[in-house]
Amino acid sequence: MGLIESIKENAKKELKTIVLPESEDERVLQATQKVLEEKTANVVLIGNEEQIKADAAACGASIEGATIIDPKKFDDIERYVDELVELRKSKNLSKEEATQIMTTEPRFFGCMMVRLGEADGLVAGSNSPTADVLRAAIQVIKTAPGINTVSSAFIMETTDGKFGDNGLILFADCAVIPEPNAEQLADIASATAATAKSVVGLDPRVAMLSFSTKGSANHPLVDKVQYAVDLLTERNVDFEFDGELQADAAIVEAVGAKKAPDSKVAGRANVLVFPDLQSGNIGYKLVQRFAGAAAHGPVVQGLAKPVNDLSRGCSVDDIANLVAITATQC
């Protein structure tokens, strides 16, 4: 059984409610049909009910069983507006402004549903930039306790099974923070370890990557990674980690044994934390193309409740798969 099939089986065990706010996108409507048929989640669509049903019929999508909510006709909109005013009081957001946002910005409305426990998670981005999705999530849902950093991870699924756990290995951060500092790197490590556990079912072994292994080079960029490792030690996290490690020392057993013989992680890491966005993004794309690996994600991490972002070039299957991943994060 492949990773996505396994995730879907887990999602079926306890159905979660996932909001899809971009109901104007026919791919979202077609993915809604797929999710409902596969029984991986309950679905909430945001928008005008008549328009959504007409659009679904036009593209041949059966959305029977989905809940449709129109914020402009929503009976409890005052509670949503008041909550947003309270959340944004430091920015002096007026009730009129909050009402405008809640009734015209479906990502904000959907995130408020998640915040208030009326849905479990949200998937968006097929019809909007990442910045718009994350802005709504950060302003409404906020970060998880003890985490100040929103980041992302790709779940890489390789075919030969040589690296990670039977070919499964997580890369972070590949999509959100361009130049993380040491504190952010430590947050990314903790968040990715949590993703490895909850979504993939792995016992995380986290390698903090650098161009140096255990002091083999001296440079401020190496110092940053070493400090992140120190912070993880101070935080007494509940997963194995080590660094700084070069990529080969992290994933190749013979190299790890030679370069970091006392490490519990070297040579057997299943989570790789890259020192910056450039290296993470380049790294996952190279593995995806050179090794023919499947890259599942990005999975957004660090939020108090799960929100995930789609590429605007996503397929129907991409949306349905990310709904299942989101459901397992709940």
Coordinates of C-alpha atoms in Angstrom, one line a residue, residues 123-307:
V123 CA -7.6 23.3 2.2
A124 CA -7.2 26.2 -0.2
G125 CA -4.9 27.7 -2.8
S126 CA -6.1 26.3 -6.1
N127 CA -7.5 29.7 -6.9
S128 CA -5.4 32.0 -4.7
P129 CA -1.8 32.7 -3.8
T130 CA -0.1 31.0 -0.9
A131 CA 0.2 34.4 0.8
D132 CA -3.6 34.8 0.9
V133 CA -4.1 31.3 2.4
L134 CA -1.5 31.7 5.0
R135 CA -2.6 35.3 5.9
A136 CA -6.1 34.0 6.8
A137 CA -4.7 31.0 8.7
I138 CA -2.1 33.0 10.7
Q139 CA -4.5 35.9 11.6
V140 CA -7.5 33.7 12.5
I141 CA -6.1 30.3 13.7
K142 CA -2.7 31.4 15.0
T143 CA 0.2 29.2 15.7
A144 CA 0.3 26.1 17.9
P145 CA 1.3 26.5 21.6
G146 CA 5.0 26.8 22.0
I147 CA 5.5 27.3 18.2
N148 CA 6.1 30.7 16.8
T149 CA 6.8 29.6 13.2
V150 CA 4.6 28.6 10.4
S151 CA 6.5 26.3 8.0
S152 CA 6.0 23.5 5.5
A153 CA 7.2 20.0 4.8
F154 CA 7.2 17.8 1.7
I155 CA 6.7 14.1 2.3
M156 CA 9.1 12.4 -0.2
E157 CA 8.2 8.9 -1.3
T158 CA 11.0 7.2 -3.2
T159 CA 10.6 4.0 -5.1
D160 CA 13.8 2.2 -4.2
G161 CA 13.3 2.3 -0.4
K162 CA 17.0 2.9 0.4
F163 CA 16.6 6.1 2.4
G164 CA 14.5 7.2 5.4
D165 CA 11.9 4.6 6.4
N166 CA 11.3 2.3 3.4
G167 CA 11.8 5.3 1.1
L168 CA 9.7 7.8 3.1
I169 CA 11.6 10.9 4.2
L170 CA 10.4 14.4 5.1
F171 CA 12.0 17.7 3.8
A172 CA 11.5 21.0 5.5
D173 CA 11.1 23.9 5.0
C174 CA 10.6 24.0 1.3
A175 CA 7.9 26.6 0.8
V176 CA 7.4 29.2 3.5
I177 CA 10.4 30.9 5.3
P178 CA 13.2 32.1 3.0
E179 CA 15.9 32.6 5.7
P180 CA 15.0 31.0 9.0
N181 CA 17.0 32.0 12.0
A182 CA 18.1 29.4 14.6
E183 CA 14.9 29.7 16.6
Q184 CA 12.9 29.2 13.5
L185 CA 15.0 26.2 12.5
A186 CA 14.3 24.6 15.8
D187 CA 10.6 25.3 15.4
I188 CA 10.6 23.8 11.9
A189 CA 12.3 20.6 13.3
S190 CA 9.7 20.2 16.0
A191 CA 6.8 20.8 13.6
T192 CA 8.2 18.4 11.0
A193 CA 8.7 15.7 13.7
A194 CA 5.0 16.2 14.6
T195 CA 4.0 15.9 10.9
A196 CA 6.1 12.7 10.6
K197 CA 4.3 11.2 13.5
S198 CA 0.7 12.3 12.8
V199 CA 0.5 12.1 9.0
V200 CA 3.1 9.4 8.1
G201 CA 3.2 7.4 11.2
L202 CA 7.0 7.6 11.5
D203 CA 9.2 7.7 14.6
P204 CA 11.1 10.9 13.7
R205 CA 14.8 11.0 13.4
V206 CA 15.7 14.6 12.6
A207 CA 18.9 15.7 10.8
M208 CA 19.7 19.4 10.9
L209 CA 21.5 19.9 7.6
S210 CA 24.5 22.0 6.7
F211 CA 27.6 21.9 4.5
S212 CA 29.4 20.9 7.6
T213 CA 29.3 17.8 9.8
K214 CA 30.1 18.1 13.5
G215 CA 32.4 21.1 13.1
S216 CA 34.2 20.1 9.9
A217 CA 33.7 23.7 8.7
N218 CA 33.6 27.1 10.4
H219 CA 31.2 29.6 9.1
P220 CA 28.3 31.8 10.5
L221 CA 25.9 29.6 8.5
V222 CA 27.1 26.6 10.3
D223 CA 26.9 28.4 13.6
K224 CA 23.2 29.0 13.0
V225 CA 22.5 25.3 12.6
Q226 CA 24.6 24.4 15.6
Y227 CA 22.6 26.9 17.7
A228 CA 19.3 25.4 16.5
V229 CA 20.6 22.0 17.7
D230 CA 21.4 23.6 21.1
L231 CA 17.9 25.0 21.3
L232 CA 16.3 21.6 20.6
T233 CA 18.4 20.2 23.4
E234 CA 17.3 23.0 25.8
R235 CA 13.7 22.4 24.8
N236 CA 14.0 18.7 25.7
V237 CA 12.0 17.7 22.7
D238 CA 10.5 14.2 22.5
F239 CA 12.2 13.0 19.3
E240 CA 15.7 12.1 18.2
F241 CA 17.7 14.8 16.4
D242 CA 21.3 15.6 15.6
G243 CA 23.4 18.2 13.7
E244 CA 24.9 19.8 12.1
L245 CA 25.1 17.0 9.4
Q246 CA 25.8 17.0 5.7
A247 CA 23.2 15.3 3.6
D248 CA 25.2 12.2 2.9
A249 CA 26.1 11.9 6.6
A250 CA 22.4 12.2 7.4
I251 CA 21.0 9.5 5.1
V252 CA 23.9 7.1 4.1
E253 CA 24.7 4.7 6.9
A254 CA 28.4 4.2 6.0
V255 CA 29.0 7.9 5.7
G256 CA 27.2 8.7 8.9
A257 CA 29.2 6.0 10.7
K258 CA 32.4 7.6 9.5
K259 CA 31.6 11.3 9.9
A260 CA 29.4 11.1 13.1
P261 CA 30.1 7.7 14.7
D262 CA 28.4 8.6 18.0
S263 CA 25.2 9.9 16.4
K264 CA 21.8 8.2 16.8
V265 CA 20.5 9.9 13.7
A266 CA 23.4 10.0 11.3
G267 CA 22.9 7.6 8.4
R268 CA 19.3 6.9 9.3
A269 CA 17.5 10.2 9.3
N270 CA 13.9 10.3 8.1
V271 CA 13.4 14.0 8.5
L272 CA 15.8 16.5 6.9
V273 CA 15.6 20.2 8.0
F274 CA 17.3 22.4 5.5
P275 CA 19.2 25.5 6.6
D276 CA 17.2 27.8 4.3
L277 CA 14.4 27.8 1.7
Q278 CA 16.6 27.9 -1.3
S279 CA 18.3 24.6 -0.4
G280 CA 15.1 23.0 0.7
N281 CA 13.2 23.9 -2.4
I282 CA 16.0 23.0 -4.7
G283 CA 16.6 19.7 -2.8
Y284 CA 13.1 18.4 -3.0
K285 CA 12.7 19.3 -6.7
L286 CA 16.0 17.5 -7.5
V287 CA 15.0 14.4 -5.7
Q288 CA 11.5 14.5 -7.3
R289 CA 13.0 14.8 -10.8
F290 CA 16.2 12.8 -10.6
A291 CA 14.9 10.0 -8.5
G292 CA 11.3 10.0 -9.7
A293 CA 10.1 10.5 -6.2
A294 CA 6.6 11.5 -5.3
A295 CA 6.5 14.8 -3.4
H296 CA 3.4 15.1 -1.3
G297 CA 2.7 18.6 0.0
P298 CA 3.6 21.1 1.0
V299 CA 2.1 20.3 4.3
V300 CA 1.7 23.5 6.3
Q301 CA 3.0 23.1 9.9
G302 CA 3.0 25.1 13.1
L303 CA -0.6 26.3 13.1
A304 CA -2.9 25.6 16.1
K305 CA -5.3 23.7 13.7
P306 CA -4.5 22.4 10.2
V307 CA -4.7 24.5 7.1

